[in-house]
Short mmCIF file of C-alpha atoms in Angstrom, two decimals:
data_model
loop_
_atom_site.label_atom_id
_atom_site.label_comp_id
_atom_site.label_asym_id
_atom_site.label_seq_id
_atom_site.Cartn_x
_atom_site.Cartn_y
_atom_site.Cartn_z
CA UNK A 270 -21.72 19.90 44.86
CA UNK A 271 -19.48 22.57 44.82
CA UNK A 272 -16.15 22.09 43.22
CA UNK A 273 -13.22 22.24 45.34
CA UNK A 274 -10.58 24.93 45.04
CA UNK A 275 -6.79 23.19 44.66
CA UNK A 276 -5.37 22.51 47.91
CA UNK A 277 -2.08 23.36 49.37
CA UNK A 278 0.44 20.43 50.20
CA UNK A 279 3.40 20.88 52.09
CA UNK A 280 6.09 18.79 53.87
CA UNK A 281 8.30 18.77 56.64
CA UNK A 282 11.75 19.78 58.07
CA UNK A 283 13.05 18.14 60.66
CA UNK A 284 14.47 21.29 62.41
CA UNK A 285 13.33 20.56 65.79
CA UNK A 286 15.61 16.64 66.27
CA UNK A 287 12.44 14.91 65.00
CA UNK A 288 13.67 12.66 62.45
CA UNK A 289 13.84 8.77 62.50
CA UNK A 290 14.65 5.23 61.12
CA UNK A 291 13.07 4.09 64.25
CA UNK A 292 10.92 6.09 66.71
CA UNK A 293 12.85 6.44 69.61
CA UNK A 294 16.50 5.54 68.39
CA UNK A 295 18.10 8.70 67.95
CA UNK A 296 20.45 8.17 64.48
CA UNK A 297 23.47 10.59 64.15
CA UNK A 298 22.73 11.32 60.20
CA UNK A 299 19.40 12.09 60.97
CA UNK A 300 19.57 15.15 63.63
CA UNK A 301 19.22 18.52 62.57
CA UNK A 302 21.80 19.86 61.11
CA UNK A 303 21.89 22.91 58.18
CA UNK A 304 22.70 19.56 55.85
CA UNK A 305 20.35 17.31 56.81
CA UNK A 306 17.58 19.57 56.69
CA UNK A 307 18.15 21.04 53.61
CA UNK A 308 18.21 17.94 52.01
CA UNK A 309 14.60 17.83 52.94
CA UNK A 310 13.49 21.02 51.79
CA UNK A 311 15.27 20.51 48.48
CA UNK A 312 13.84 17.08 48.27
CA UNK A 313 10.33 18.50 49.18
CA UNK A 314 10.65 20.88 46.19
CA UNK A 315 11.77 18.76 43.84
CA UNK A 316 9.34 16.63 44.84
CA UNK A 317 6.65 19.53 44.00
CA UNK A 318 5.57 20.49 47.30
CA UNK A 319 3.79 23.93 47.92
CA UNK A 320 5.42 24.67 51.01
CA UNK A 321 7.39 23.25 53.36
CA UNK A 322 6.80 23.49 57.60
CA UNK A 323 10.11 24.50 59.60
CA UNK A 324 9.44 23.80 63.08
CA UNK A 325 10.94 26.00 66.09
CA UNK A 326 11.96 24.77 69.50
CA UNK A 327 13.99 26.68 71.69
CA UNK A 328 15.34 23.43 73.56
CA UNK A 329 15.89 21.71 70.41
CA UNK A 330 17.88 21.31 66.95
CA UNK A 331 18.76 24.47 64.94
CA UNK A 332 17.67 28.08 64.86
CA UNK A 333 14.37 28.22 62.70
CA UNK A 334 14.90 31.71 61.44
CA UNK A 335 18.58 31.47 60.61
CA UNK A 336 17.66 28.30 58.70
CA UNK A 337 14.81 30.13 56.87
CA UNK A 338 17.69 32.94 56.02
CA UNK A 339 19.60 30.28 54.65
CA UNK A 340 17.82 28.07 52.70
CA UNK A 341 15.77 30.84 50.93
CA UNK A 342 18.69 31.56 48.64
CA UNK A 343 18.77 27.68 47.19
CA UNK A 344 15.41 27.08 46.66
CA UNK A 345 13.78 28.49 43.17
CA UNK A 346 9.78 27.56 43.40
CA UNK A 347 8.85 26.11 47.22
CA UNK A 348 7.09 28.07 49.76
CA UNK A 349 8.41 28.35 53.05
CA UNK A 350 6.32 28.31 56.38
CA UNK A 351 8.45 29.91 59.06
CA UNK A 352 7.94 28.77 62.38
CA UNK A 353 8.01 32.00 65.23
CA UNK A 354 8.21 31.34 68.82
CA UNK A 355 6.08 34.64 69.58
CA UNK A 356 7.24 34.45 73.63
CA UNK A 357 11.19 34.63 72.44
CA UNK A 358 10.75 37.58 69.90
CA UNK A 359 11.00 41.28 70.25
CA UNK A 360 7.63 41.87 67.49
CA UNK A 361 9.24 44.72 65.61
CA UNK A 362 12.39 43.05 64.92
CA UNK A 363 10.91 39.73 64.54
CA UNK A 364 8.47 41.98 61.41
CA UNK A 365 11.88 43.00 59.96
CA UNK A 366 13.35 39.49 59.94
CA UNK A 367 10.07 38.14 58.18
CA UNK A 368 9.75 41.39 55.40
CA UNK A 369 14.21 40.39 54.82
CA UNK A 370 13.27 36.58 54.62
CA UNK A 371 10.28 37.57 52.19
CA UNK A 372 12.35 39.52 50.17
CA UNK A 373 14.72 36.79 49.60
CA UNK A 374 12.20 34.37 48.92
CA UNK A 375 10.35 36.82 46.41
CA UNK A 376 7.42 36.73 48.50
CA UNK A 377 6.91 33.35 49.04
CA UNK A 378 6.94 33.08 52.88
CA UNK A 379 4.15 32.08 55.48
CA UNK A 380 4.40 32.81 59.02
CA UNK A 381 3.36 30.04 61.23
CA UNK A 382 2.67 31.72 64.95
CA UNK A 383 3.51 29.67 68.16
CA UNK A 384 2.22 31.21 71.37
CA UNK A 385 5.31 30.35 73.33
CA UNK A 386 6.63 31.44 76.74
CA UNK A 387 10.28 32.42 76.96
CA UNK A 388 12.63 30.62 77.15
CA UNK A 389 12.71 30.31 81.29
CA UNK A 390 9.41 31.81 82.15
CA UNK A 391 6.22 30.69 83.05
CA UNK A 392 3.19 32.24 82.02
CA UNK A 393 -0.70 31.69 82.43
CA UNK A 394 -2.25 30.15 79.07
CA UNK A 395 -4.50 33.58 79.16
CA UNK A 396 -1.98 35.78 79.06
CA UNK A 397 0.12 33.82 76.98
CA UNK A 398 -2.13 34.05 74.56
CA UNK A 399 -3.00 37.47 75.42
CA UNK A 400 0.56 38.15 74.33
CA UNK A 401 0.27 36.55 71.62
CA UNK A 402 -3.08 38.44 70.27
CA UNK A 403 -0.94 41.66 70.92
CA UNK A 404 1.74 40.22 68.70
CA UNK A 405 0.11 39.41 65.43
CA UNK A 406 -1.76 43.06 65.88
CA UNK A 407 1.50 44.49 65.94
CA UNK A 408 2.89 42.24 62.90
CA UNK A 409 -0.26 42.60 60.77
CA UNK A 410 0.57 46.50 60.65
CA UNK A 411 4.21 46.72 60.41
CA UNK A 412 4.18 43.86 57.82
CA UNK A 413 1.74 46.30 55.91
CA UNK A 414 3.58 48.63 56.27
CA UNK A 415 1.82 50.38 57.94
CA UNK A 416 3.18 53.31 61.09
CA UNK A 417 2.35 51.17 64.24
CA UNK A 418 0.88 53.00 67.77
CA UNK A 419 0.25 50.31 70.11
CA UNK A 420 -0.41 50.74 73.56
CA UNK A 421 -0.96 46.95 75.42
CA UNK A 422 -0.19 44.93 78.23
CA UNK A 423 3.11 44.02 77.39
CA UNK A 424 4.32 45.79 74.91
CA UNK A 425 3.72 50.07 74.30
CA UNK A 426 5.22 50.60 71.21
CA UNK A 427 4.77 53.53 68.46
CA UNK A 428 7.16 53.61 65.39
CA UNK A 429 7.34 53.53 61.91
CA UNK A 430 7.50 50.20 59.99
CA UNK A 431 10.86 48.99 58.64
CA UNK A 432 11.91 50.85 55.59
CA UNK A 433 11.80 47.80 53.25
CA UNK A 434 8.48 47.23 54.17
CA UNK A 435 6.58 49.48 51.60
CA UNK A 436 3.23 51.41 52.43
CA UNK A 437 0.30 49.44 51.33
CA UNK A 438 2.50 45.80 51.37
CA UNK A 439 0.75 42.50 52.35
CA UNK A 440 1.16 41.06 55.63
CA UNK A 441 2.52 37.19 54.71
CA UNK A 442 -0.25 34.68 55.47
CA UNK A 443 -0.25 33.79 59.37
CA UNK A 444 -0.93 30.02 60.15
CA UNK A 445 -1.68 29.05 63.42
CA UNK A 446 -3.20 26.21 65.47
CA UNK A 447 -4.92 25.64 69.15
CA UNK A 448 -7.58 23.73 70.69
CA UNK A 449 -8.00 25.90 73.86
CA UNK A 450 -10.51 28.06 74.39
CA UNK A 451 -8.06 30.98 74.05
CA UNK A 452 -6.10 29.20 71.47
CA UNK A 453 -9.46 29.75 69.16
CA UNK A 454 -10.00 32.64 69.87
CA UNK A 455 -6.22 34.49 68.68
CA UNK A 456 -7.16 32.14 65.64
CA UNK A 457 -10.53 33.64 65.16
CA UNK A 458 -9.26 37.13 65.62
CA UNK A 459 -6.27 37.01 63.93
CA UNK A 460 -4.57 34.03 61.76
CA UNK A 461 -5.30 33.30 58.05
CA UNK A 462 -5.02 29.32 58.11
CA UNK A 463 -6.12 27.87 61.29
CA UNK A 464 -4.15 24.24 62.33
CA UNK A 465 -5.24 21.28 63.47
CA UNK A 466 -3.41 17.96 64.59
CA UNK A 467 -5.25 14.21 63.32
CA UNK A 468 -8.43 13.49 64.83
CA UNK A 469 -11.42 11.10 63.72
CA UNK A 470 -13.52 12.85 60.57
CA UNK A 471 -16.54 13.91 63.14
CA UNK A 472 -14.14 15.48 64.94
CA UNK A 473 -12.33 17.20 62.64
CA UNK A 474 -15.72 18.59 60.90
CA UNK A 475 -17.24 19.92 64.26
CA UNK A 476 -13.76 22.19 65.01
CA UNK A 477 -14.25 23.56 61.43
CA UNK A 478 -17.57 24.50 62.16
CA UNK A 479 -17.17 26.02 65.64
CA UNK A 480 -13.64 27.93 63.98
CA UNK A 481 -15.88 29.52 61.52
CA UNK A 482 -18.60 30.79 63.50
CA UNK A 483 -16.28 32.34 65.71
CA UNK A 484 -14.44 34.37 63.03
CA UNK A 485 -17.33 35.36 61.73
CA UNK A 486 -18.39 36.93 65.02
CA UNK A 487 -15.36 39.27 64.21
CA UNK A 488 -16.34 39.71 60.52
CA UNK A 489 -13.76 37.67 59.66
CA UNK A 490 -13.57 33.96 57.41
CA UNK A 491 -10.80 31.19 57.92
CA UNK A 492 -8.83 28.40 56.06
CA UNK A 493 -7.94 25.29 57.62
CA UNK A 494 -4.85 23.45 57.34
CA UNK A 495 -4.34 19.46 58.99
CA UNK A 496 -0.82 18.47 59.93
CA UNK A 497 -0.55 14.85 60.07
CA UNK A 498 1.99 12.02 59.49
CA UNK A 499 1.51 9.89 55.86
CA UNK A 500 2.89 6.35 55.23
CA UNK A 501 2.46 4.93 51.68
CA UNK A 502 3.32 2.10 50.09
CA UNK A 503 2.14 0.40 47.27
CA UNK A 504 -0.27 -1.72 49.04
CA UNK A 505 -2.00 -1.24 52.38
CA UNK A 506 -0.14 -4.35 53.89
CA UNK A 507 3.19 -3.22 52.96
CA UNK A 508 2.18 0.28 54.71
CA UNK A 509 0.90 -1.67 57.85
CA UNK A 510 4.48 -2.74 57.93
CA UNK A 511 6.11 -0.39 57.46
CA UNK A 512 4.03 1.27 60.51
CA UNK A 513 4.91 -1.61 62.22
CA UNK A 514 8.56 -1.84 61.39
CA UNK A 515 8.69 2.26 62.55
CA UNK A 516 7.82 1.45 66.08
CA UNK A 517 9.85 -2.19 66.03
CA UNK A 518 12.91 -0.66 68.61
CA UNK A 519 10.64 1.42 70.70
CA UNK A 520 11.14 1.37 74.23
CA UNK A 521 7.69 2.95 76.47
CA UNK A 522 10.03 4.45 79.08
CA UNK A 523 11.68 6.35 76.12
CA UNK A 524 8.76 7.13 74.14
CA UNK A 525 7.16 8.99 77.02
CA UNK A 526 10.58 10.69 77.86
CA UNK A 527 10.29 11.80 74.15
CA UNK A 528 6.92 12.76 74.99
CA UNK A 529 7.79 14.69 78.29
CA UNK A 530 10.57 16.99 76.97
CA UNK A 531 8.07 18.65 74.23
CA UNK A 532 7.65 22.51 75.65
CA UNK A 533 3.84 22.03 74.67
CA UNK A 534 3.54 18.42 76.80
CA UNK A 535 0.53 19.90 78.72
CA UNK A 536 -1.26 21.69 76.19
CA UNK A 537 -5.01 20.29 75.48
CA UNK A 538 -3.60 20.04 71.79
CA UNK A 539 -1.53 17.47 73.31
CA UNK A 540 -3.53 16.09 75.87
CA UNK A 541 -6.40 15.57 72.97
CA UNK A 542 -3.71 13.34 70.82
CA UNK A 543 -3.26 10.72 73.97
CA UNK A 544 -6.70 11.02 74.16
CA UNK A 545 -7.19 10.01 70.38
CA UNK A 546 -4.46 7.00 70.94
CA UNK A 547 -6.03 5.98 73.94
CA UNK A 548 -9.44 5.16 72.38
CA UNK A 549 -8.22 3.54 69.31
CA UNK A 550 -8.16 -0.26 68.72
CA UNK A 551 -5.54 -2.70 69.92
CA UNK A 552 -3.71 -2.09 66.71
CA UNK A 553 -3.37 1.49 67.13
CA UNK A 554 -6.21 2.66 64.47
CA UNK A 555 -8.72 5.63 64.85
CA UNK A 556 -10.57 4.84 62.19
CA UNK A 557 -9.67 3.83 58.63
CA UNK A 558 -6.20 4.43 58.02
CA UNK A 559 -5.74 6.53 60.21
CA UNK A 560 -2.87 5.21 62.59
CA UNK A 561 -1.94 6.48 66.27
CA UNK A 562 1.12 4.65 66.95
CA UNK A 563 3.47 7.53 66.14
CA UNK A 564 1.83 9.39 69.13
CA UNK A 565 3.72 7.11 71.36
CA UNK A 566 7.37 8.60 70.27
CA UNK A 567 6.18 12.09 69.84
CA UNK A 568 4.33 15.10 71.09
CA UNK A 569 2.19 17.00 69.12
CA UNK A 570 0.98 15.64 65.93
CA UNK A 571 1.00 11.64 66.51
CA UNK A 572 -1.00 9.99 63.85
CA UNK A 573 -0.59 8.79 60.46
CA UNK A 574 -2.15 8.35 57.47
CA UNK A 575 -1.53 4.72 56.75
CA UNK A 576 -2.24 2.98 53.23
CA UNK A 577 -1.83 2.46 49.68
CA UNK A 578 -2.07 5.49 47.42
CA UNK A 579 -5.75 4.83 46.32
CA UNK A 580 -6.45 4.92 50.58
CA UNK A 581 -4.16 7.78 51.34
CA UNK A 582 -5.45 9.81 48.37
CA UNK A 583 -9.45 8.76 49.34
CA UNK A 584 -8.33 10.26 52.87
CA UNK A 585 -7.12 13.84 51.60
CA UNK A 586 -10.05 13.46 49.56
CA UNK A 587 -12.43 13.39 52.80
CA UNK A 588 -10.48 15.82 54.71
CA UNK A 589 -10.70 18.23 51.72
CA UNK A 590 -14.50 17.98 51.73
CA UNK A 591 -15.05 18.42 54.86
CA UNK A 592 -13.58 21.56 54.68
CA UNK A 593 -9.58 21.35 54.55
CA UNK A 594 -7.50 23.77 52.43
CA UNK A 595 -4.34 22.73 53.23
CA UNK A 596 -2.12 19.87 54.15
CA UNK A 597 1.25 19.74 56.46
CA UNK A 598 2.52 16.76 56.01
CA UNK A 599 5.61 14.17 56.81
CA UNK A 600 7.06 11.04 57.49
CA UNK A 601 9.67 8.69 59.20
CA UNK A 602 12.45 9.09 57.42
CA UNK A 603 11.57 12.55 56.12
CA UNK A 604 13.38 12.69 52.90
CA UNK A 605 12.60 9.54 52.16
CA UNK A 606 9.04 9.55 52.98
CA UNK A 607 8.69 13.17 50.51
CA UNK A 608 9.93 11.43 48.42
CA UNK A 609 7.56 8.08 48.12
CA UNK A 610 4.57 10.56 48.70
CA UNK A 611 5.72 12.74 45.56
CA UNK A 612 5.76 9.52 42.98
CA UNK A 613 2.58 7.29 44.58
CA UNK A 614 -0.21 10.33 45.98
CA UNK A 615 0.89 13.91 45.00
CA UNK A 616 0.55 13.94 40.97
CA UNK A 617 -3.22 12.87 41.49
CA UNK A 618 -3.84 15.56 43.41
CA UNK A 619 -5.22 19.33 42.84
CA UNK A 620 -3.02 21.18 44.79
CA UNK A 621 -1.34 24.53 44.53
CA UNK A 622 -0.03 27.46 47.02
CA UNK A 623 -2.98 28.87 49.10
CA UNK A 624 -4.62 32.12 47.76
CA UNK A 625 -5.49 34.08 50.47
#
């Protein structure tokens, strides 16, 4: 068997109002605020993250790259993965706001790419995405500094890159995720680290396979990343509980207004996480510790990894193996959930920044 490479393992930041005692019961300490979510981001590297996610909604919390500004000054070792909104962004400034932010960091920021309409359009998935193709073109060149001549469908643009950009400079790694047909394809064509939400292990193995042979139609190779939810505890009961105990004050009628007011509601990314809840048993299990019920608060990502640290670690284990390079992950609180997952699962594991 081949040996695997070290993995990357990265947390959360609640930028986006997505942080709870109890799904559904909105807690004043807990929404985003510049203090609140730096706390998790400092707690994430102290905790010895890789990286840490900042999500970006236009409807919701704070400004992702303000934040990103920010926080890149107080943090000494942690990578940061900058959410981008591609529909709200003008794609030459947005390149000079990542090279700043990189700058600051010393180089240590990833881009993660949203195909996003703006803020009051609406836009056809294929020419969203069609957009958003356009965009990372334009990005991968000015972010390598690189004069840019681009002639498109919606934007016809020829300049020079951004002075601080230097000839020859390396584009920051591009993360993205997608389960449309379109979504794969911008992934195949043009990300580094391609995203998925949970799914059952068959699943998960047969959209690393199809991801690869389409990026290798364009010449091209991909690492995955998974982005799922982790409880731990010291033994699987406890966990079960605490599961349990997350979802205790949940109203439905609340959960699926939670659900409703995500910009991505309707996306088949979405769409295939009710599906995965749907078909799980009466306790809200996919398969082995792998736990739906967080789907029922939240859009997007909505299962955990529920167990002791021997379980959660034997499930990173499987996920690496079948082909997973990196790992976004969080928890209910967020802080305090980094925190439990940095003493009980991350010191047994062989992670590391990705090396692309």
């Amino acid at each position: 068997m081949t040996a695997l490479q070290p993995c990357e393992v990265s947390w959360f930041s609640a930028l986006c109002d997505d942080d709870y005692e109890f799904l559904g019961q909105p807690d004043p300490m807990l929404r985003s605020s510049w203090e609140h979510c730096r706390n998790i981001v400092t707690t994430a590297e102290e905790g010895g993250f890789d990286n840490v996610l900042l999500p970006s909604g236009y409807a919701l919390g704070i400004d992702t790259t303000a934040f990103a500004a920010a926080i890149a000054t107080q943090i000494r070792r942690i990578k940061l993965l900058m959410a981008v909104r591609i529909g709200e962004m003008w794609p030459a400034q947005l390149a000079r706001q990542i090279a700043t932010i990189d700058q600051i960091l010393g180089g240590r920021l990833n881009i993660n790419i949203i195909s996003s309409e703006m803020p009051g359009e609406t836009l056809d998935g294929g020419a969203r995405y069609e957009r958003t193709t356009e965009a990372i073109e334009i990005l991968r060149t000015l972010l390598s500094g690189q004069p840019l001549d681009h002639q498109g469908r919606f934007w016809n643009l020829k300049l020079d890159a951004p002075r601080l950009i230097a000839p020859g400079s390396k584009c920051p790694p591009l993360y993205f995720g997608g389960l449309s047909e379109p979504a794969r394809e911008v992934a195949a064509k043009g990300c580094d680290v391609y995203l998925m939400w949970p799914d059952r292990m068959e699943a998960v193995k047969e959209t690393i396979a199809d991801m690869r042979a389409r990026a290798a139609k364009y010449g091209r190779t991909l690492r995955f990343g998974y982005r799922v939810h982790v409880i731990v505890r010291e033994t699987e009961g406890d966990a079960r509980d605490a599961a349990n105990r997350l979802l205790s004050r949940l109203d439905a009628a609340e959960g699926a207004a939670i659900r409703a007011r995500s910009l991505d509601s309707q996306s088949v990314g979405v769409q295939a996480q009710a599906a995965l809840r749907e078909t799980a048993s009466d306790d809200g299990y996919a398969e082995d510790n792998l736990w739906t019920g967080i789907g029922r608060a939240r859009s997007g990502c909505g299962a955990a990894i529920v167990g002791d640290p021997d379980q959660v670690l034997a499930k990173l284990q499987a996920y690496r193996e079948a082909g997973i390079d990196a790992f976004i992950l969080s928890g209910y609180p967020h802080a305090r959930e980094a925190d439990l997952f940095a003493r009980h699962v991350l010191p047994r594991i062989d992670h590391g920044p990705l090396v692309l």
